């Protein structure tokens, strides 16, 4: 009898404790250490995560040189499209990146360019379709660990697309802001080896794109993220490209992150600016008839695919001002609480 009473008391205490983690409004409060679990259980947008066909073309080793990679593009039946896009230029600067883009089964890829402060959407042939001014981390260099407040650099992919309309954030001291809309209406989560908590999203701070202002995430305007997610698919390639200054910081710390010159130049606030970067001018597209063309690579790589998170807090507002609130679209899911950026 006594054991039964003790068991009942323990169960009651456990139930009470569990219920206390939710407010009357249904907002779940989480600590920074539990963000991964919270984000993994957030509802992803089903219309953005439909399965895609796996590439059935040649493996990477069959595009092991610039010659065979170029031969593949020239014999693909889409040479005019490739020639007018950026992939041949990328190939001359980083063969691995070009090969991975060619093998992608997705209809688009994204480059987040820290030099020009642009998020650029390309079709599968490397032709530019959309370009948005963005904000990234105020700290230079690539991300190495949790809470270093940097934007990771390298070749990544989209891990999930979320409705972030009602997400809140928690700062480093565990305080949860009641202000909604800090992450804008959508969040494209990047899959990186360092973090699962950085992504491309909207913002309540409409002045921040064009500046190094975030704690790690990539911000664009709310109407732009709503447009971008129409093309975004889970698994699509996302390249985060370091700027000259990021590259210098990486080298000083003993890291080598590929830097591409995509011809966008260096962004100067208030202008699109001419190219005054330290990088060489974009390499001339590898399109000469004199280039070696070994036996064409398997064209099966061209099989078309089906057409078509998070913990970056908004730049801290001045103590005397409240952060600007973004217009909120119709709520489609329960509020989520997001922690401070790592």
Tab-separated table of N, CA and C in Angstrom, residues 91-172:
chain	number	residue	atom	x	y	z
A	91	UNK	N	34.086	25.434	-62.270
A	91	UNK	CA	34.967	24.298	-62.568
A	91	UNK	C	36.423	24.728	-62.628
A	92	UNK	N	36.701	25.882	-63.216
A	92	UNK	CA	38.081	26.347	-63.341
A	92	UNK	C	38.666	26.775	-61.998
A	93	UNK	N	37.810	27.092	-61.041
A	93	UNK	CA	38.280	27.520	-59.725
A	93	UNK	C	38.252	26.401	-58.690
A	94	UNK	N	37.242	25.517	-58.791
A	94	UNK	CA	37.130	24.419	-57.836
A	94	UNK	C	36.406	23.254	-58.506
A	95	UNK	N	37.160	22.289	-58.973
A	95	UNK	CA	36.603	21.167	-59.715
A	95	UNK	C	35.619	20.366	-58.875
A	96	UNK	N	35.914	20.183	-57.602
A	96	UNK	CA	35.038	19.388	-56.736
A	96	UNK	C	33.650	20.010	-56.652
A	97	UNK	N	33.581	21.325	-56.461
A	97	UNK	CA	32.285	21.998	-56.396
A	97	UNK	C	31.508	21.791	-57.703
A	98	UNK	N	32.194	21.951	-58.832
A	98	UNK	CA	31.526	21.815	-60.130
A	98	UNK	C	30.984	20.402	-60.314
A	99	UNK	N	31.772	19.388	-59.966
A	99	UNK	CA	31.336	18.002	-60.113
A	99	UNK	C	30.103	17.719	-59.256
A	100	UNK	N	30.102	18.247	-58.050
A	100	UNK	CA	28.972	18.021	-57.150
A	100	UNK	C	27.708	18.720	-57.649
A	101	UNK	N	27.869	19.887	-58.234
A	101	UNK	CA	26.716	20.580	-58.811
A	101	UNK	C	26.175	19.809	-60.017
A	102	UNK	N	27.059	19.276	-60.840
A	102	UNK	CA	26.638	18.525	-62.017
A	102	UNK	C	25.908	17.243	-61.641
A	103	UNK	N	26.280	16.649	-60.516
A	103	UNK	CA	25.650	15.404	-60.082
A	103	UNK	C	24.361	15.622	-59.294
A	104	UNK	N	24.071	16.863	-58.943
A	104	UNK	CA	22.869	17.119	-58.148
A	104	UNK	C	21.611	16.801	-58.955
A	105	UNK	N	20.647	16.115	-58.351
A	105	UNK	CA	19.399	15.820	-59.060
A	105	UNK	C	18.392	16.966	-58.976
A	106	UNK	N	18.775	18.059	-58.327
A	106	UNK	CA	17.841	19.148	-58.081
A	106	UNK	C	17.841	20.166	-59.219
A	107	UNK	N	16.722	20.870	-59.333
A	107	UNK	CA	16.536	21.829	-60.421
A	107	UNK	C	17.230	23.154	-60.165
A	108	UNK	N	17.683	23.389	-58.930
A	108	UNK	CA	18.308	24.661	-58.580
A	108	UNK	C	19.410	24.444	-57.550
A	109	UNK	N	20.258	25.454	-57.394
A	109	UNK	CA	21.197	25.517	-56.278
A	109	UNK	C	21.343	26.972	-55.853
A	110	UNK	N	21.898	27.171	-54.659
A	110	UNK	CA	22.025	28.510	-54.074
A	110	UNK	C	23.482	28.781	-53.736
A	111	UNK	N	23.935	30.011	-53.996
A	111	UNK	CA	25.223	30.470	-53.486
A	111	UNK	C	24.969	31.666	-52.566
A	112	UNK	N	25.438	31.552	-51.325
A	112	UNK	CA	25.418	32.660	-50.378
A	112	UNK	C	26.803	33.297	-50.460
A	113	UNK	N	26.892	34.467	-51.062
A	113	UNK	CA	28.185	35.091	-51.357
A	113	UNK	C	28.462	36.227	-50.375
A	114	UNK	N	29.410	36.002	-49.466
A	114	UNK	CA	29.721	37.014	-48.460
A	114	UNK	C	30.438	38.229	-49.048
A	115	UNK	N	31.090	38.067	-50.188
A	115	UNK	CA	31.798	39.185	-50.802
A	115	UNK	C	30.812	40.247	-51.310
A	116	UNK	N	29.784	39.803	-52.008
A	116	UNK	CA	28.804	40.731	-52.571
A	116	UNK	C	27.577	40.896	-51.679
A	117	UNK	N	27.513	40.108	-50.586
A	117	UNK	CA	26.377	40.119	-49.667
A	117	UNK	C	25.085	39.755	-50.397
A	118	UNK	N	25.177	38.744	-51.250
A	118	UNK	CA	24.028	38.296	-52.029
A	118	UNK	C	23.705	36.835	-51.749
A	119	UNK	N	22.429	36.497	-51.776
A	119	UNK	CA	21.959	35.119	-51.871
A	119	UNK	C	21.463	34.971	-53.299
A	120	UNK	N	22.107	34.082	-54.073
A	120	UNK	CA	21.779	33.956	-55.486
A	120	UNK	C	21.210	32.567	-55.762
A	121	UNK	N	20.069	32.530	-56.439
A	121	UNK	CA	19.451	31.284	-56.859
A	121	UNK	C	19.803	31.040	-58.317
A	122	UNK	N	20.357	29.852	-58.610
A	122	UNK	CA	20.716	29.448	-59.966
A	122	UNK	C	19.881	28.237	-60.371
A	123	UNK	N	19.626	28.101	-61.678
A	123	UNK	CA	19.039	26.854	-62.139
A	123	UNK	C	20.134	25.794	-62.219
A	124	UNK	N	19.784	24.564	-62.580
A	124	UNK	CA	20.749	23.460	-62.520
A	124	UNK	C	21.920	23.643	-63.483
A	125	UNK	N	21.764	24.522	-64.473
A	125	UNK	CA	22.840	24.769	-65.431
A	125	UNK	C	23.732	25.932	-65.001
A	126	UNK	N	23.387	26.565	-63.859
A	126	UNK	CA	24.201	27.665	-63.360
A	126	UNK	C	23.774	29.026	-63.863
A	127	UNK	N	22.564	29.116	-64.402
A	127	UNK	CA	22.063	30.407	-64.860
A	127	UNK	C	21.326	31.107	-63.724
A	128	UNK	N	21.676	32.359	-63.470
A	128	UNK	CA	21.095	33.101	-62.357
A	128	UNK	C	19.609	33.364	-62.582
A	129	UNK	N	18.810	33.104	-61.530
A	129	UNK	CA	17.374	33.359	-61.606
A	129	UNK	C	16.914	34.426	-60.622
A	130	UNK	N	17.463	34.416	-59.397
A	130	UNK	CA	17.084	35.391	-58.378
A	130	UNK	C	18.330	35.836	-57.634
A	131	UNK	N	18.305	37.072	-57.149
A	131	UNK	CA	19.437	37.588	-56.369
A	131	UNK	C	18.889	38.500	-55.281
A	132	UNK	N	19.245	38.204	-54.019
A	132	UNK	CA	18.723	38.959	-52.889
A	132	UNK	C	19.870	39.489	-52.021
A	133	UNK	N	19.765	40.739	-51.603
A	133	UNK	CA	20.719	41.295	-50.654
A	133	UNK	C	20.508	40.616	-49.306
A	134	UNK	N	21.597	40.287	-48.618
A	134	UNK	CA	21.464	39.519	-47.383
A	134	UNK	C	22.332	40.084	-46.274
A	135	UNK	N	22.072	39.603	-45.067
A	135	UNK	CA	22.922	39.863	-43.905
A	135	UNK	C	23.459	38.529	-43.424
A	136	UNK	N	24.704	38.524	-42.962
A	136	UNK	CA	25.275	37.308	-42.374
A	136	UNK	C	25.996	37.708	-41.087
A	137	UNK	N	26.778	36.801	-40.530
A	137	UNK	CA	27.398	37.047	-39.228
A	137	UNK	C	28.283	38.280	-39.220
A	138	UNK	N	28.230	38.985	-38.107
A	138	UNK	CA	29.104	40.148	-37.933
A	138	UNK	C	30.548	39.719	-37.659
A	139	UNK	N	30.757	38.449	-37.390
A	139	UNK	CA	32.104	37.934	-37.172
A	139	UNK	C	32.621	37.275	-38.452
A	140	UNK	N	33.896	37.466	-38.736
A	140	UNK	CA	34.493	36.951	-39.967
A	140	UNK	C	35.097	35.566	-39.750
A	141	UNK	N	35.222	34.834	-40.850
A	141	UNK	CA	35.746	33.479	-40.789
A	141	UNK	C	34.621	32.463	-40.689
A	142	UNK	N	34.954	31.199	-40.967
A	142	UNK	CA	33.938	30.154	-40.947
A	142	UNK	C	33.637	29.687	-39.538
A	143	UNK	N	32.515	29.018	-39.372
A	143	UNK	CA	32.097	28.524	-38.062
A	143	UNK	C	32.880	27.276	-37.685
A	144	UNK	N	33.322	27.214	-36.420
A	144	UNK	CA	34.088	26.064	-35.947
A	144	UNK	C	33.389	25.312	-34.819
A	145	UNK	N	32.569	26.006	-34.044
A	145	UNK	CA	31.976	25.376	-32.862
A	145	UNK	C	30.701	26.110	-32.472
A	146	UNK	N	29.958	25.485	-31.575
A	146	UNK	CA	28.740	26.106	-31.068
A	146	UNK	C	29.050	27.429	-30.386
A	147	UNK	N	28.148	28.366	-30.622
A	147	UNK	CA	28.187	29.664	-29.952
A	147	UNK	C	29.375	30.541	-30.352
A	148	UNK	N	30.022	30.270	-31.492
A	148	UNK	CA	31.054	31.220	-31.922
A	148	UNK	C	30.450	32.309	-32.811
A	149	UNK	N	29.127	32.228	-33.030
A	149	UNK	CA	28.383	33.282	-33.732
A	149	UNK	C	28.923	33.589	-35.123
A	150	UNK	N	29.336	32.555	-35.852
A	150	UNK	CA	29.824	32.743	-37.216
A	150	UNK	C	28.901	32.033	-38.213
A	151	UNK	N	28.997	32.454	-39.464
A	151	UNK	CA	28.261	31.804	-40.535
A	151	UNK	C	29.144	30.729	-41.159
A	152	UNK	N	28.721	29.470	-41.163
A	152	UNK	CA	29.567	28.405	-41.726
A	152	UNK	C	29.788	28.606	-43.218
A	153	UNK	N	30.967	28.223	-43.712
A	153	UNK	CA	31.334	28.381	-45.119
A	153	UNK	C	31.676	27.016	-45.716
A	154	UNK	N	31.327	26.843	-46.980
A	154	UNK	CA	31.627	25.587	-47.651
A	154	UNK	C	30.463	25.130	-48.513
A	155	UNK	N	30.491	23.852	-48.894
A	155	UNK	CA	29.463	23.248	-49.745
A	155	UNK	C	28.511	22.452	-48.853
A	156	UNK	N	27.274	22.921	-48.750
A	156	UNK	CA	26.294	22.297	-47.874
A	156	UNK	C	25.034	21.925	-48.660
A	157	UNK	N	23.971	21.603	-47.940
A	157	UNK	CA	22.682	21.317	-48.580
A	157	UNK	C	21.569	21.795	-47.664
A	158	UNK	N	20.370	21.859	-48.209
A	158	UNK	CA	19.199	22.238	-47.415
A	158	UNK	C	18.713	21.013	-46.653
A	159	UNK	N	18.589	21.146	-45.347
A	159	UNK	CA	18.171	20.007	-44.520
A	159	UNK	C	16.688	20.031	-44.199
A	160	UNK	N	16.065	21.189	-44.269
A	160	UNK	CA	14.641	21.288	-43.978
A	160	UNK	C	14.141	22.692	-44.267
A	161	UNK	N	12.853	22.800	-44.580
A	161	UNK	CA	12.225	24.099	-44.806
A	161	UNK	C	11.047	24.197	-43.846
A	162	UNK	N	11.002	25.267	-43.057
A	162	UNK	CA	10.042	25.383	-41.968
A	162	UNK	C	9.242	26.675	-42.039
A	163	UNK	N	8.029	26.608	-41.488
A	163	UNK	CA	7.239	27.806	-41.241
A	163	UNK	C	7.700	28.377	-39.903
A	164	UNK	N	8.403	29.486	-39.934
A	164	UNK	CA	8.987	30.065	-38.717
A	164	UNK	C	8.226	31.290	-38.237
A	165	UNK	N	6.989	31.459	-38.709
A	165	UNK	CA	6.203	32.650	-38.396
A	165	UNK	C	6.130	32.934	-36.908
A	166	UNK	N	5.910	31.911	-36.111
A	166	UNK	CA	5.691	32.109	-34.679
A	166	UNK	C	6.893	31.747	-33.815
A	167	UNK	N	8.025	31.496	-34.436
A	167	UNK	CA	9.193	31.130	-33.639
A	167	UNK	C	9.643	32.291	-32.759
A	168	UNK	N	10.070	31.939	-31.557
A	168	UNK	CA	10.653	32.899	-30.632
A	168	UNK	C	12.133	32.566	-30.500
A	169	UNK	N	12.884	33.421	-29.825
A	169	UNK	CA	14.275	33.056	-29.576
A	169	UNK	C	14.618	33.215	-28.110
A	170	UNK	N	15.578	32.430	-27.684
A	170	UNK	CA	16.079	32.462	-26.319
A	170	UNK	C	17.521	32.932	-26.352
A	171	UNK	N	17.853	33.909	-25.517
A	171	UNK	CA	19.228	34.415	-25.539
A	171	UNK	C	20.155	33.530	-24.707
A	172	UNK	N	21.427	33.922	-24.647
A	172	UNK	CA	22.424	33.087	-23.981
A	172	UNK	C	22.167	32.919	-22.486
